[in-house]
Short mmCIF file of C-alpha atoms and ligand atoms in Angstrom, two decimals:
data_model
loop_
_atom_site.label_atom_id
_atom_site.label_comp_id
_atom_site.label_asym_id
_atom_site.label_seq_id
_atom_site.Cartn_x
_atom_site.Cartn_y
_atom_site.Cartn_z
CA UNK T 1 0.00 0.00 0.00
CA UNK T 2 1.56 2.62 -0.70
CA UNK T 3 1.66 6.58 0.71
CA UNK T 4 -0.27 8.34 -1.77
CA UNK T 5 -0.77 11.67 0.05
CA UNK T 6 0.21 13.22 3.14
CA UNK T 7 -1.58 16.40 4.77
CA UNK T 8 0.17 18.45 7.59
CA UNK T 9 -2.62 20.52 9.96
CA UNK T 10 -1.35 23.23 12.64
CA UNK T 11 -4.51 23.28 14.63
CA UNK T 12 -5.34 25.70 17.71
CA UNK T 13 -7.59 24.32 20.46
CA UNK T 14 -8.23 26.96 23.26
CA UNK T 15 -8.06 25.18 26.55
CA UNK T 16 -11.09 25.41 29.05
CA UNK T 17 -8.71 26.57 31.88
CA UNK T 18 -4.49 27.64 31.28
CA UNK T 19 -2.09 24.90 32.03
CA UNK T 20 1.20 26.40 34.14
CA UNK T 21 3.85 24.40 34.29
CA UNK T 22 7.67 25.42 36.01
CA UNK T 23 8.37 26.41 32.45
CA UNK T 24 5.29 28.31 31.20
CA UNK T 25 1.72 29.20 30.97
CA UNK T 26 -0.62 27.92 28.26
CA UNK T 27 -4.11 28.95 27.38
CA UNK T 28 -4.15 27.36 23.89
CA UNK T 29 -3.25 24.21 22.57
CA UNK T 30 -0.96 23.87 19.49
CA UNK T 31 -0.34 20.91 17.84
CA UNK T 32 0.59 19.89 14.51
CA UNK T 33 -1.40 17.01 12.91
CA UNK T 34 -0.19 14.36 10.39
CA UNK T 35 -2.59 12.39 8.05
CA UNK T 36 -0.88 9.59 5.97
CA UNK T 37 -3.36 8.78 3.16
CA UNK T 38 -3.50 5.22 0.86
CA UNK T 39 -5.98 3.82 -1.04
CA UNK T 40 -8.66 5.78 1.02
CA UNK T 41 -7.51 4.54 4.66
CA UNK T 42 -6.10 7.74 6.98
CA UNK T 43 -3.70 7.23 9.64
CA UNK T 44 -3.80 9.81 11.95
CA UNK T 45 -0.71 10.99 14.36
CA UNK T 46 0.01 13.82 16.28
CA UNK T 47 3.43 15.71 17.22
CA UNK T 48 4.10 17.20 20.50
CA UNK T 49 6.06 19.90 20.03
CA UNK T 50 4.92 22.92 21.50
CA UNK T 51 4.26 26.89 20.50
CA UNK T 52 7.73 26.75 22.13
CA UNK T 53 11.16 25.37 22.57
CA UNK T 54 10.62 25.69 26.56
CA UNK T 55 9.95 21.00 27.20
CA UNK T 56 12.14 20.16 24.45
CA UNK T 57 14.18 21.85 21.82
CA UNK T 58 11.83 21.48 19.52
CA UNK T 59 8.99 24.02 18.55
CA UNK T 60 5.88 23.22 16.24
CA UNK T 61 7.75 25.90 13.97
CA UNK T 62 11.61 23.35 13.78
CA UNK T 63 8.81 20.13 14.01
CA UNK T 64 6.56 21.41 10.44
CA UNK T 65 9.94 22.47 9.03
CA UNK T 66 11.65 19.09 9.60
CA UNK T 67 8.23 17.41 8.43
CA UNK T 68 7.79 19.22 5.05
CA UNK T 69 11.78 19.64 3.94
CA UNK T 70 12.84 15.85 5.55
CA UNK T 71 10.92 13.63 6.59
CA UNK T 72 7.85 13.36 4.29
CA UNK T 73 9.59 13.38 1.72
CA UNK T 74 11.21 10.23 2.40
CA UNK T 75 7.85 8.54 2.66
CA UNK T 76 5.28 10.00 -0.24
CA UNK T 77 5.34 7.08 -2.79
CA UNK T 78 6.82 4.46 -0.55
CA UNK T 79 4.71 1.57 0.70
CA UNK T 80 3.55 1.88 3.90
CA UNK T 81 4.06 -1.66 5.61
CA UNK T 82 7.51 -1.39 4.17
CA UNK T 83 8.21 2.00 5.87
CA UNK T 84 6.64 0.61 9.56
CA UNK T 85 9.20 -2.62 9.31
CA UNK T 86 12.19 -0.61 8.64
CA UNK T 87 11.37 2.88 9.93
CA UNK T 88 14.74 3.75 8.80
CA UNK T 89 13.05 7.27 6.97
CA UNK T 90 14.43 9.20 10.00
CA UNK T 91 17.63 7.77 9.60
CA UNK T 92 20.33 10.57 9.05
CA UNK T 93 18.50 13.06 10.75
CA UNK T 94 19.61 14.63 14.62
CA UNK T 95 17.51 14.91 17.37
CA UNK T 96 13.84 15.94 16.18
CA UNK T 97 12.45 13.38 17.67
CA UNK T 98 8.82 14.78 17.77
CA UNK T 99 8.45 15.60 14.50
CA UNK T 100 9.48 11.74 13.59
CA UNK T 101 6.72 10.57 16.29
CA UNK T 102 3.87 12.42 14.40
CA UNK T 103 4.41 10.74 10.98
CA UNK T 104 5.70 7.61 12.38
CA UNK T 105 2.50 7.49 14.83
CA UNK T 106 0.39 8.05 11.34
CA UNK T 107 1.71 5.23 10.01
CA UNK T 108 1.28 2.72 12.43
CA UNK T 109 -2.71 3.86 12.78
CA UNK T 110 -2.08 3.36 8.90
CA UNK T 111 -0.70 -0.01 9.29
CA UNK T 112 -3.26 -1.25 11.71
CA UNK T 113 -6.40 0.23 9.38
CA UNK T 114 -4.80 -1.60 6.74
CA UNK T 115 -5.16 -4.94 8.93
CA UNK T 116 -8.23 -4.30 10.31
CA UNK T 117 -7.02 -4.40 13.84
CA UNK T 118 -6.88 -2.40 16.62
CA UNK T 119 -3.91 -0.31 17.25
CA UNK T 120 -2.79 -1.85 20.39
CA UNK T 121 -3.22 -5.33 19.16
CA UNK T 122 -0.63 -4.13 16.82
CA UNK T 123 1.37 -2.52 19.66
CA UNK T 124 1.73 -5.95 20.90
CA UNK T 125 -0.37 -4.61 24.15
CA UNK T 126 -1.95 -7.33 26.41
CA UNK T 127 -4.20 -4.82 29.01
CA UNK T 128 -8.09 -4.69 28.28
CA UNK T 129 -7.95 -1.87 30.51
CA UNK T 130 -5.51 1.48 31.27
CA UNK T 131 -4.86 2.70 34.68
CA UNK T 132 -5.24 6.74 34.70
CA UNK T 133 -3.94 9.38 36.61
CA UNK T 134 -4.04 13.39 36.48
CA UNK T 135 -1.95 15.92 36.46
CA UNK T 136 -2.41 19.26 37.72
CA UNK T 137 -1.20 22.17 37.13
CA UNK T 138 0.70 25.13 39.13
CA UNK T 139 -2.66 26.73 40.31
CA UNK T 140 -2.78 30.57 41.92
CA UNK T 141 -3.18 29.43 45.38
CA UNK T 142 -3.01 26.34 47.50
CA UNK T 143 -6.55 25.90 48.26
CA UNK T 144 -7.41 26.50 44.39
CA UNK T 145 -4.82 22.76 43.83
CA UNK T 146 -6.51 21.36 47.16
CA UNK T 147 -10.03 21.96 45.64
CA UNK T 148 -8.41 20.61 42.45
CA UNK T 149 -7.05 17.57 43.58
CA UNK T 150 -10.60 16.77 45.43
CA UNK T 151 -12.40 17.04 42.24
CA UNK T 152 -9.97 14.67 40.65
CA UNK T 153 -10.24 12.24 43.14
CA UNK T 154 -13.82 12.18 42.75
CA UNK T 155 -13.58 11.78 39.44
CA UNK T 156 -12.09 8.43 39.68
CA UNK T 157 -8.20 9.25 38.75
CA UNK T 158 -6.12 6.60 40.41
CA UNK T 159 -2.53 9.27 41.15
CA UNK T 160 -2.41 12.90 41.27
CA UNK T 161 0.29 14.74 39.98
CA UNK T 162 1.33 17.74 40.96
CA UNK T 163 3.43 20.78 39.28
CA UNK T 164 6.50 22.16 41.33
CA UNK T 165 9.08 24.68 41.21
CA UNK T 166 11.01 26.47 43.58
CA UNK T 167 8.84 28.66 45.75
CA UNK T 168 5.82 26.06 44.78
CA UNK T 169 6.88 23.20 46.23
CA UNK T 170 7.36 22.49 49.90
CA UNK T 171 4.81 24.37 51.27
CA UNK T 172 2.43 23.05 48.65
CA UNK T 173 3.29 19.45 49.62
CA UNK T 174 2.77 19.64 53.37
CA UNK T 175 -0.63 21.66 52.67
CA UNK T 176 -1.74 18.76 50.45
CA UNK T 177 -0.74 15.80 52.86
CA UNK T 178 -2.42 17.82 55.76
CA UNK T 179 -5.43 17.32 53.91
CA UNK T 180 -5.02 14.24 52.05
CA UNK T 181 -2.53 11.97 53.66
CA UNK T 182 -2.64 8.55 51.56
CA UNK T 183 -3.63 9.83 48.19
CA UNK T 184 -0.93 8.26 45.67
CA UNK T 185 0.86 11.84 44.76
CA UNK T 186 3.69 12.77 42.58
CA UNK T 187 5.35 15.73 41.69
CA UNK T 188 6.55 16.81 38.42
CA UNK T 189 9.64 19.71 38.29
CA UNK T 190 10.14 19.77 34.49
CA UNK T 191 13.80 20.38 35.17
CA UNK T 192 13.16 23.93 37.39
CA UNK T 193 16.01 22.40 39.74
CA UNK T 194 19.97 22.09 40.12
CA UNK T 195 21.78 19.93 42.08
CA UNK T 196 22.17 22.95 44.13
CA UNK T 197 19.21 21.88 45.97
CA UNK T 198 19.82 18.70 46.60
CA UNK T 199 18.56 19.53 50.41
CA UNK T 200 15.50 20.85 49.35
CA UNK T 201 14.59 17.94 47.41
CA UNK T 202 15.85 15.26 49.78
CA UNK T 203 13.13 17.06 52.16
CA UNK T 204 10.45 15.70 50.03
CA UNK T 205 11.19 12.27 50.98
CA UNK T 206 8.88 12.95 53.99
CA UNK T 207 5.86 13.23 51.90
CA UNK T 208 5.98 9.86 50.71
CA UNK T 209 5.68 10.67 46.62
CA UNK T 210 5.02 8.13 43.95
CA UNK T 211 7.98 9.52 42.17
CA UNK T 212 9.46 13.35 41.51
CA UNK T 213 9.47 13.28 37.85
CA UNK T 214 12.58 15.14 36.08
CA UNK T 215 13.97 17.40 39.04
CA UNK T 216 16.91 18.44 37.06
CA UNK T 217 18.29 19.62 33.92
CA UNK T 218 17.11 17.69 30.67
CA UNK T 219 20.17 16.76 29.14
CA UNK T 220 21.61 15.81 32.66
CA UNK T 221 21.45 11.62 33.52
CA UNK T 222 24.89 11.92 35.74
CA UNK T 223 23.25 14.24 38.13
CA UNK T 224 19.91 12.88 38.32
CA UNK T 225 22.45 9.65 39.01
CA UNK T 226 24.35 11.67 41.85
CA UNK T 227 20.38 12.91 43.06
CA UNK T 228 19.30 9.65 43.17
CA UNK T 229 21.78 8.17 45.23
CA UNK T 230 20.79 10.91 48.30
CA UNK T 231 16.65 10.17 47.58
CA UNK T 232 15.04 8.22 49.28
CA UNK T 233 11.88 8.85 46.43
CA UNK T 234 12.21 7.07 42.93
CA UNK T 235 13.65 9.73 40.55
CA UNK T 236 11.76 9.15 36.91
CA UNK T 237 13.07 10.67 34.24
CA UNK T 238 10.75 12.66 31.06
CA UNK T 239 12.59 14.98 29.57
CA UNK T 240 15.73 13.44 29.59
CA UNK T 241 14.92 10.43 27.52
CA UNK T 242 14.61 11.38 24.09
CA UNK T 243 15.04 7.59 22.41
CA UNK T 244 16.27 4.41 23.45
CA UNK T 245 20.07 4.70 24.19
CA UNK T 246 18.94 7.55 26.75
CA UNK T 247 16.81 4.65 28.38
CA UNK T 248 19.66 2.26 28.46
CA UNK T 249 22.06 4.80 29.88
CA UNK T 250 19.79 5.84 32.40
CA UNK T 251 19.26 2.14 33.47
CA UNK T 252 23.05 1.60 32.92
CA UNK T 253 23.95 4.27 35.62
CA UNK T 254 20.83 4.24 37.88
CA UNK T 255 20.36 7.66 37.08
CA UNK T 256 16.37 7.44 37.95
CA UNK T 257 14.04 4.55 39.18
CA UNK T 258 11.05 4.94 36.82
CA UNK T 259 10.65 6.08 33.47
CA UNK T 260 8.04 8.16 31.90
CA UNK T 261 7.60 6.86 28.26
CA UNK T 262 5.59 9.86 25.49
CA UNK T 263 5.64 8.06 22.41
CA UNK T 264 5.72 11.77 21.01
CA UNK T 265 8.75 13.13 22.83
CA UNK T 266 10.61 9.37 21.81
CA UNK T 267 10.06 9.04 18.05
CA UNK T 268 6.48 7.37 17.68
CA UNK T 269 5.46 3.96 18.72
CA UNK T 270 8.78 1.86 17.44
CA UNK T 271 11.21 3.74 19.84
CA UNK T 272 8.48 3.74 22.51
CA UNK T 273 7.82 0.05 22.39
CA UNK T 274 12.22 -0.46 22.38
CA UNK T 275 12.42 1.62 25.83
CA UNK T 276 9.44 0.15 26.93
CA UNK T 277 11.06 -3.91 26.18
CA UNK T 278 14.72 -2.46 27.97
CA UNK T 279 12.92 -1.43 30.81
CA UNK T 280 10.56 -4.99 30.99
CA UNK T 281 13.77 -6.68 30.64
CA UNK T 282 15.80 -3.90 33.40
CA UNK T 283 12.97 -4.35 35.67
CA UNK T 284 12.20 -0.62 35.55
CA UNK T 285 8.83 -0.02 35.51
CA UNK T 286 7.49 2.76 33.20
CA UNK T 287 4.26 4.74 32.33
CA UNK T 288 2.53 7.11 29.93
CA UNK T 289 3.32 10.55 30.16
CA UNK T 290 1.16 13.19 27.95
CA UNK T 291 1.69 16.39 26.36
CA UNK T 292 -1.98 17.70 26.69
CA UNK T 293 -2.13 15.72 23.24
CA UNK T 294 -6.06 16.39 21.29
CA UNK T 295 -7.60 12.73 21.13
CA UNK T 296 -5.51 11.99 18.10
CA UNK T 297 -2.51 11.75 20.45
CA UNK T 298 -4.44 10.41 23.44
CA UNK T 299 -5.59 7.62 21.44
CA UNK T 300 -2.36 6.91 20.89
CA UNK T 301 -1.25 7.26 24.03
CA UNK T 302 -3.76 4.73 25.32
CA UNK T 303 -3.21 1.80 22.76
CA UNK T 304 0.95 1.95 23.83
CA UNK T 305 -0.36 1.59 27.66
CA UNK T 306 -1.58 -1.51 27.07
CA UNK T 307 2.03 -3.16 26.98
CA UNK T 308 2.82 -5.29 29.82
CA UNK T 309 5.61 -2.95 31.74
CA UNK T 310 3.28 0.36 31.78
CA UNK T 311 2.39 -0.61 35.66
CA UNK T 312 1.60 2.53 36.74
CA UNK T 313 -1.18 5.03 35.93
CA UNK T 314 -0.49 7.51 32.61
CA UNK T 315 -0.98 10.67 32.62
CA UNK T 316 -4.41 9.76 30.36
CA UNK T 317 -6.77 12.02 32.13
CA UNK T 318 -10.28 12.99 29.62
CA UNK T 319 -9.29 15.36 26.82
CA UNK T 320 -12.25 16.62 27.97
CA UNK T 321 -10.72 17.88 31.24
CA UNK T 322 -9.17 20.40 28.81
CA UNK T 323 -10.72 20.97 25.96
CA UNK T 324 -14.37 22.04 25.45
CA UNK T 325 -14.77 19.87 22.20
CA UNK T 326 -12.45 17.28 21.64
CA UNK T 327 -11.49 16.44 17.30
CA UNK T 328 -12.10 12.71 17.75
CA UNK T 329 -15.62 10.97 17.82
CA UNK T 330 -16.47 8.79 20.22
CA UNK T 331 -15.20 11.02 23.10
CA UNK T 332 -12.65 9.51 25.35
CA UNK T 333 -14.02 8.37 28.70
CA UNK T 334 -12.96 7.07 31.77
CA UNK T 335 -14.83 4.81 34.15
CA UNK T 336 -15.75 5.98 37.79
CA UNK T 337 -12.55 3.29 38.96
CA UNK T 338 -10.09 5.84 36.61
CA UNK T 339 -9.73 2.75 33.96
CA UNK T 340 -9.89 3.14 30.22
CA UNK T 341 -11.07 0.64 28.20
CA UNK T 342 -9.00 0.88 24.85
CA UNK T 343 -11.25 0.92 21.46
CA UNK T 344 -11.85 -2.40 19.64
CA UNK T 345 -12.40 -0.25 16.83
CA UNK T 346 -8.74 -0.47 13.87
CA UNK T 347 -6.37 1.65 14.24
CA UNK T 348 -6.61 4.45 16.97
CA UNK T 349 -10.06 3.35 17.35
CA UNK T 350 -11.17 6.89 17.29
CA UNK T 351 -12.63 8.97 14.26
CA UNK T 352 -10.61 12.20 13.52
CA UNK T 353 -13.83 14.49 13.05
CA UNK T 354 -12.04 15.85 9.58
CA UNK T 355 -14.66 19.66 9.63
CA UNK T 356 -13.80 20.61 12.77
CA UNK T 357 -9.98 19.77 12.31
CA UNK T 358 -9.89 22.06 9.15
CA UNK T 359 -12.08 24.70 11.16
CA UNK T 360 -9.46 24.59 13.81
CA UNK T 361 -6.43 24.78 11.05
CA UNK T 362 -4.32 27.77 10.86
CA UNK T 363 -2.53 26.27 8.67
CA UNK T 364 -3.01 23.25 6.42
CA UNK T 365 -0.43 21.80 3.42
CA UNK T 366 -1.17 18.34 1.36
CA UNK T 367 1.63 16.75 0.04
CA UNK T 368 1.30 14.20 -2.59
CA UNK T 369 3.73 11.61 -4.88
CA UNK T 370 3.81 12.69 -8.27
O1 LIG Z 1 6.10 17.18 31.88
O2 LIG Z 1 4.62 15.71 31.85
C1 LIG Z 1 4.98 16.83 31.55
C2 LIG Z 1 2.07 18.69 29.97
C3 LIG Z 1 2.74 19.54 29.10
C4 LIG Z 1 4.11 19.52 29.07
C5 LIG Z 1 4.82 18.65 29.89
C6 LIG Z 1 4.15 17.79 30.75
C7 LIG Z 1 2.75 17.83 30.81
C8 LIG Z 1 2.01 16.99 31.73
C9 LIG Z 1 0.98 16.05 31.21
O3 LIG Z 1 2.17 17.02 32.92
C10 LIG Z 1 -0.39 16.59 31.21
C11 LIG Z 1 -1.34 15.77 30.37
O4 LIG Z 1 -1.03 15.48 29.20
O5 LIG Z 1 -2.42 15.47 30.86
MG1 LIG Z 2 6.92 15.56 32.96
#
């Protein structure tokens, strides 16, 4: 079967309430979205670079440029079950891993259309169901995350994760275990730390967290290794593990605990599926992170969670948690236990509701093999 047209979409989704983070603030979701088209079967993927270079160095800006200039051209005209077995198309090119992810992730929805079965099933996944947890971000006051974190409970979501960064982070921990001492709580730094406060961080070890996710600087395994050694708390790692080697070295030097696996941030589905087997086989356990994907990437997200070694919950709350309309049909739900029961349907499992994407578009480009 093979690639007959591709379409690139930069889409805007304005979110119901801003996302803050140690890096930034967000009101509006932008995402670039890949359809791979053959003989009248989409597959849909999405890439996870942000408005800007602030999680990763990549923007949606580096991410459309490496798409359009690189990387599609490599796969217009070339058939499609070909290009999933040796996903070599990325071969000679750096870094840019999330621009990869959002084609590659198109072509394995492709791949499993084209067999009539269901994304995960291609995935290799074995879970009927998907553990999911929340995370929440840096709010204006600590009763505002308190009132949060109540709701989110209620709503079924099996962890809570929180958003630190110096000045939000101690004081915001002990408030939340005054108030809810056994919830299963994490907190997430995105790198707004330095070894410098190594005594800072060690003084979360009292507050008995899941994990703190990426305390220090992305690029930085040796000194998450030298932090790790002085926690008590499992150190996982997100940023810092852009494809598989970074896995291996992390593992290799005990440089975190857990690992947080975004199929977006690692290359697509083949590079998340290699950390995730290195870890099975490492006995690191490993989970789903998210990038506040659209239902495109959530779907996604979802069918890779079904592999044996995701044992703890994703960060696969609703899309409807943020968005007021999501662009996939049915609408992704999750069950009063915070479970998600992965679509039977092929591919995704989700339908990519195609007006509303191109209503959304600021920009849209079709490529096609001449
Ligand atoms: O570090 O995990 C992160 C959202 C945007 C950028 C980085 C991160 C996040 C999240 C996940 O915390 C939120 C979600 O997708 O639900
Ligand atoms: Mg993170």
């Amino acid at each position: 079967m093979k690639v007959e047209q591709i379409v690139l979409y930069l889409v805007q989704l304005p979110l119901l309430q801003s996302f803050e983070t140690s890096f930034e603030r967000i009101s509006t979701k932008t995402a670039i979205l890949a359809e791979v088209r053959a003989e009248s079967l989409s597959g849909w993927g999405e890439c996870v670079a942000d408005r800007d270079p602030f999680y990763s160095p990549e923007d949606n800006t580096t991410a459309w440029h490496i798409l359009e200039d690189y990387l599609i051209p490599e796969v217009l005209g070339k058939p499609s079950d070909t290009l999933l077995k040796h996903l070599e198309f990325a071969g000679k090119i750096r870094g840019n891993r999330m621009a990869r992810g959002a084609l590659a992730s198109a072509l394995w929805d492709l791949e499993a259309k084209r067999r009539g079965i269901p994304l995960w099933d291609l995935m290799g996944g074995s879970r009927n169901r998907v553990a999911c947890g929340v995370s929440i971000g840096i709010q204006e006051s600590p009763e505002k995350l308190s009132a949060k974190i109540a709701e989110e409970m209620a709503a079924g979501y099996q962890r809570i994760k929180i958003k630190i960064k110096p000045g939000w982070d101690l004081k915001i921990l002990e408030h939340i275990r005054c108030l809810f001492p056994d919830i299963p709580l994490m907190a997430d730094a995105n790198s707004a730390y330095t070894l410098a406060d190594r005594d800072r961080l060690r003084s979360m070890d009292q507050f008995g967290l899941l994990m703190l996710e990426q305390p220090l600087y992305c690029d930085d395994l040796y000194e998450h290794h030298l932090l790790q050694q002085t926690l008590e708390t499992p150190v996982c790692l997100d940023e810092s593990i852009r494809h598989c080697r970074d896995a291996r070295a992390a593992v290799a030097m005990e440089a975190c605990r857990i690992i947080n696996i975004k199929p977006g941030r690692v290359g697509g589905p083949d590079e998340a599926i290699r950390i995730h087997d290195l870890c099975d086989e490492s006995g690191m356990p490993v989970w789903c992170g998210g990038m506040i994907e659209t239902g495109i990437g959530r779907a996604h997200n979802i069918a890779l969670s079904t592999l044996r070694n995701f044992r703890m919950p994703g960060d696969i709350s609703a899309p409807g948690r943020y968005f007021a309309e999501d662009i996939i049909d049915p609408e992704i739900k999750i069950d009063p236990g915070g479970w998600i029961t992965p679509s039977n349907s092929p591919g995704i499992g989700y339908e990519p509701r195609k007006e509303l994407i191109e209503k959304i578009s600021c920009t849209r480009k079709v490529f096609a093999d001449r």
